[in-house]
PDB file of C-alpha atoms in Angstrom:
ATOM      1  CA  ARG A  25     134.600 111.622  66.111  1.00 49.00           C
ATOM      2  CA  THR A  26     133.423 114.072  68.763  1.00 49.00           C
ATOM      3  CA  HIS A  27     131.637 117.257  67.874  1.00 51.00           C
ATOM      4  CA  LEU A  28     132.654 120.678  69.138  1.00 54.00           C
ATOM      5  CA  TYR A  29     129.205 120.789  70.744  1.00 57.00           C
ATOM      6  CA  GLU A  30     129.934 117.699  72.843  1.00 58.00           C
ATOM      7  CA  THR A  31     133.402 118.739  74.031  1.00 57.00           C
ATOM      8  CA  SER A  32     132.323 122.194  75.204  1.00 64.00           C
ATOM      9  CA  GLY A  33     129.500 120.960  77.446  1.00 65.00           C
ATOM     10  CA  PHE A  34     126.830 121.965  74.939  1.00 68.00           C
ATOM     11  CA  ASP A  35     123.242 121.728  76.189  1.00 77.00           C
ATOM     12  CA  TYR A  36     120.893 120.390  73.491  1.00 79.00           C
ATOM     13  CA  ASP A  37     117.700 121.298  75.360  1.00 84.00           C
ATOM     14  CA  TRP A  38     118.819 124.885  75.940  1.00 83.00           C
ATOM     15  CA  PHE A  39     119.712 125.278  72.261  1.00 82.00           C
ATOM     16  CA  LEU A  40     116.308 124.023  71.091  1.00 86.00           C
ATOM     17  CA  LYS A  41     114.465 126.179  73.630  1.00 88.00           C
ATOM     18  CA  TYR A  42     116.503 129.242  72.631  1.00 87.00           C
ATOM     19  CA  ASN A  43     115.723 128.722  68.938  1.00 85.00           C
ATOM     20  CA  ILE A  44     112.016 128.250  69.658  1.00 87.00           C
ATOM     21  CA  TYR A  45     112.047 131.385  71.832  1.00 91.00           C
ATOM     22  CA  THR A  46     113.734 133.358  69.035  1.00 89.00           C
ATOM     23  CA  LEU A  47     111.189 132.056  66.520  1.00 85.00           C
ATOM     24  CA  GLU A  48     108.292 133.026  68.794  1.00 88.00           C
ATOM     25  CA  ARG A  49     109.747 136.514  69.274  1.00 90.00           C
ATOM     26  CA  ALA A  50     110.141 136.942  65.495  1.00 85.00           C
ATOM     27  CA  ILE A  51     106.506 135.940  64.992  1.00 86.00           C
ATOM     28  CA  ALA A  52     105.318 138.300  67.731  1.00 88.00           C
ATOM     29  CA  CYS A  53     107.377 141.213  66.370  1.00 88.00           C
ATOM     30  CA  SER A  54     106.122 140.748  62.806  1.00 85.00           C
ATOM     31  CA  GLU A  55     102.501 140.523  63.982  1.00 87.00           C
ATOM     32  CA  ARG A  56     102.895 143.622  66.140  1.00 90.00           C
ATOM     33  CA  LYS A  57     104.598 145.653  63.423  1.00 90.00           C
ATOM     34  CA  SER A  58     101.950 144.744  60.827  1.00 90.00           C
ATOM     35  CA  ASP A  59      98.968 144.974  63.237  1.00 89.00           C
ATOM     36  CA  GLY A  60      98.271 141.273  62.770  1.00 83.00           C
ATOM     37  CA  ALA A  61      98.292 141.330  58.963  1.00 85.00           C
ATOM     38  CA  VAL A  62     101.512 139.314  58.650  1.00 81.00           C
ATOM     39  CA  GLU A  63     101.382 135.845  60.176  1.00 81.00           C
ATOM     40  CA  LYS A  64     103.949 134.052  58.028  1.00 83.00           C
ATOM     41  CA  ILE A  65     107.707 133.848  58.535  1.00 81.00           C
ATOM     42  CA  VAL A  66     110.589 133.133  56.174  1.00 83.00           C
ATOM     43  CA  CYS A  67     113.453 130.956  57.396  1.00 79.00           C
ATOM     44  CA  VAL A  68     116.943 131.630  55.973  1.00 80.00           C
ATOM     45  CA  ILE A  69     119.739 129.162  56.749  1.00 74.00           C
ATOM     46  CA  ASP A  70     123.251 130.243  55.721  1.00 73.00           C
ATOM     47  CA  PHE A  71     125.843 127.498  55.260  1.00 68.00           C
ATOM     48  CA  GLY A  72     128.592 129.932  54.231  1.00 72.00           C
ATOM     49  CA  GLN A  73     130.846 129.228  57.234  1.00 71.00           C
ATOM     50  CA  TYR A  74     129.951 125.540  57.448  1.00 67.00           C
ATOM     51  CA  SER A  75     132.765 123.114  58.317  1.00 69.00           C
ATOM     52  CA  ASN A  76     133.109 119.784  60.100  1.00 68.00           C
ATOM     53  CA  LYS A  77     134.585 121.514  63.147  1.00 69.00           C
ATOM     54  CA  VAL A  78     131.501 123.630  63.826  1.00 68.00           C
ATOM     55  CA  ARG A  79     128.783 121.498  62.284  1.00 68.00           C
ATOM     56  CA  MET A  80     125.623 120.809  64.195  1.00 70.00           C
ATOM     57  CA  PRO A  81     125.052 117.175  65.189  1.00 70.00           C
ATOM     58  CA  MET A  82     122.505 115.405  62.972  1.00 69.00           C
ATOM     59  CA  LYS A  83     120.290 114.642  65.972  1.00 77.00           C
ATOM     60  CA  LEU A  84     119.937 118.328  66.800  1.00 79.00           C
ATOM     61  CA  ALA A  85     119.345 119.408  63.202  1.00 75.00           C
ATOM     62  CA  LYS A  86     116.688 116.749  62.778  1.00 79.00           C
ATOM     63  CA  GLU A  87     114.923 117.789  66.009  1.00 85.00           C
ATOM     64  CA  GLN A  88     114.823 121.408  64.841  1.00 82.00           C
ATOM     65  CA  LEU A  89     113.336 120.500  61.475  1.00 78.00           C
ATOM     66  CA  ILE A  90     110.775 118.210  63.102  1.00 84.00           C
ATOM     67  CA  CYS A  91     109.800 121.001  65.499  1.00 87.00           C
ATOM     68  CA  LEU A  92     109.264 123.430  62.614  1.00 83.00           C
ATOM     69  CA  ARG A  93     107.301 120.844  60.639  1.00 83.00           C
ATOM     70  CA  ASP A  94     105.075 119.714  63.518  1.00 89.00           C
ATOM     71  CA  HIS A  95     104.401 122.960  65.381  1.00 87.00           C
ATOM     72  CA  TYR A  96     104.706 125.771  62.831  1.00 84.00           C
ATOM     73  CA  PRO A  97     103.426 124.489  59.459  1.00 83.00           C
ATOM     74  CA  GLU A  98     100.912 127.329  59.056  1.00 85.00           C
ATOM     75  CA  ARG A  99     103.486 129.973  60.043  1.00 83.00           C
ATOM     76  CA  LEU A 100     106.388 128.919  57.835  1.00 80.00           C
ATOM     77  CA  GLU A 101     105.994 130.535  54.426  1.00 84.00           C
ATOM     78  CA  LYS A 102     109.330 129.639  52.814  1.00 83.00           C
ATOM     79  CA  THR A 103     112.738 128.278  53.699  1.00 77.00           C
ATOM     80  CA  PHE A 104     115.854 129.449  51.881  1.00 79.00           C
ATOM     81  CA  LEU A 105     119.152 127.573  52.088  1.00 72.00           C
ATOM     82  CA  VAL A 106     122.104 129.833  51.212  1.00 76.00           C
ATOM     83  CA  SER A 107     125.539 128.453  50.181  1.00 72.00           C
ATOM     84  CA  PHE A 108     124.089 124.970  50.153  1.00 65.00           C
ATOM     85  CA  ILE A 109     126.839 122.300  49.934  1.00 66.00           C
ATOM     86  CA  LEU A 110     126.735 118.648  48.903  1.00 63.00           C
ATOM     87  CA  CYS A 111     126.888 116.996  52.336  1.00 60.00           C
ATOM     88  CA  VAL A 112     124.060 119.200  53.588  1.00 60.00           C
ATOM     89  CA  ALA A 113     122.066 118.416  50.444  1.00 64.00           C
ATOM     90  CA  CYS A 114     122.373 114.707  51.251  1.00 66.00           C
ATOM     91  CA  PHE A 115     121.129 115.343  54.801  1.00 63.00           C
ATOM     92  CA  TYR A 116     118.204 117.406  53.490  1.00 63.00           C
ATOM     93  CA  CYS A 117     117.177 114.536  51.194  1.00 65.00           C
ATOM     94  CA  ILE A 118     117.292 112.081  54.113  1.00 64.00           C
ATOM     95  CA  VAL A 119     115.044 114.210  56.328  1.00 60.00           C
TER      96      VAL A 119
END
């Protein structure tokens, strides 16, 4: 079964770089706003509109989680998963 990401010419590298850029900007903005007092971030992942048609490929999801784990362990305070469903729970247990 092909993913929507694969049929639309989706670029995995661009997506990962964009998410890392957004994370870096969030860190910089929170440090600037708090004059360096706040160094931690909170990650919120909403699965409310999750479906098989728009789901992220496992390879990409795993690479994102590995990137957070390896490069931002001191920055990541908490991760919240909203509207968490069974198939995503199984994936989370695997990773």
